[in-house]
Amino acid sequence: LFSCLRVAGLDASLAASITLLNRFIDYWFHIGAGVLIWLLRERLQLRTWRESSVPTDGAMEARDA
């Protein structure tokens, strides 16, 4: 991103600032979105792999066939 901004004609300090801000927002946005989804998982009816039911033997045989 820094190199692209420099090629576009931005000053090095401005390009570095934009790059750092972009990386910071991108990093914390994903963490924040993950925490939000985790907190709302019951309302969104999401389950973890531990909370999901184990398939019966018949379902496994039908899948393997």
Short mmCIF file of C-alpha atoms in Angstrom, two decimals:
data_model
loop_
_atom_site.label_atom_id
_atom_site.label_comp_id
_atom_site.label_asym_id
_atom_site.label_seq_id
_atom_site.Cartn_x
_atom_site.Cartn_y
_atom_site.Cartn_z
CA LEU A 1 0.00 0.00 0.00
CA PHE A 2 2.84 2.35 0.87
CA SER A 3 4.48 1.86 -2.54
CA CYS A 4 1.19 2.35 -4.38
CA LEU A 5 0.54 5.60 -2.53
CA ARG A 6 4.06 6.80 -3.28
CA VAL A 7 3.61 6.01 -6.99
CA ALA A 8 0.32 7.94 -6.86
CA GLY A 9 2.33 10.97 -5.77
CA LEU A 10 1.73 11.16 -2.02
CA ASP A 11 4.42 12.35 0.34
CA ALA A 12 6.30 9.54 2.16
CA SER A 13 5.10 10.59 5.62
CA LEU A 14 1.47 10.80 4.48
CA ALA A 15 1.72 7.44 2.68
CA ALA A 16 3.22 5.85 5.80
CA SER A 17 0.49 7.32 8.00
CA ILE A 18 -2.28 6.08 5.72
CA THR A 19 -0.65 2.65 5.52
CA LEU A 20 -0.38 2.34 9.30
CA LEU A 21 -3.94 3.58 9.81
CA ASN A 22 -5.20 1.10 7.23
CA ARG A 23 -3.37 -1.81 8.87
CA PHE A 24 -4.59 -0.78 12.34
CA ILE A 25 -8.23 -0.49 11.24
CA ASP A 26 -8.06 -3.74 9.27
CA TYR A 27 -6.58 -5.64 12.24
CA TRP A 28 -8.96 -4.33 14.89
CA PHE A 29 -12.03 -4.47 12.65
CA HIS A 30 -11.66 -8.23 12.23
CA ILE A 31 -11.14 -8.75 15.94
CA GLY A 32 -14.12 -6.55 16.79
CA ALA A 33 -16.35 -8.25 14.22
CA GLY A 34 -15.33 -11.66 15.54
CA VAL A 35 -16.10 -10.69 19.13
CA LEU A 36 -19.44 -9.21 18.11
CA ILE A 37 -20.44 -12.32 16.17
CA TRP A 38 -19.30 -14.54 19.05
CA LEU A 39 -21.45 -12.55 21.51
CA LEU A 40 -24.47 -12.67 19.19
CA ARG A 41 -24.02 -16.29 18.09
CA GLU A 42 -27.12 -17.54 19.95
CA ARG A 43 -29.33 -14.80 18.52
CA LEU A 44 -27.90 -15.50 15.05
CA GLN A 45 -28.40 -19.24 15.66
CA LEU A 46 -24.74 -20.04 15.05
CA ARG A 47 -23.14 -23.08 16.66
CA THR A 48 -19.56 -24.08 17.26
CA TRP A 49 -18.38 -27.51 16.18
CA ARG A 50 -18.56 -28.63 19.81
CA GLU A 51 -22.20 -27.55 20.10
CA SER A 52 -23.34 -29.28 16.93
CA SER A 53 -24.83 -32.75 17.10
CA VAL A 54 -22.86 -35.83 16.14
CA PRO A 55 -24.37 -37.51 13.06
CA THR A 56 -25.95 -40.93 13.51
CA ASP A 57 -24.43 -44.05 11.95
CA GLY A 58 -27.10 -44.06 9.23
CA ALA A 59 -26.18 -40.54 8.18
CA MET A 60 -22.50 -41.47 8.01
CA GLU A 61 -23.26 -44.54 5.87
CA ALA A 62 -25.44 -42.52 3.51
CA ARG A 63 -22.72 -39.91 3.16
CA ASP A 64 -20.00 -42.49 2.46
CA ALA A 65 -22.08 -44.35 -0.14
#
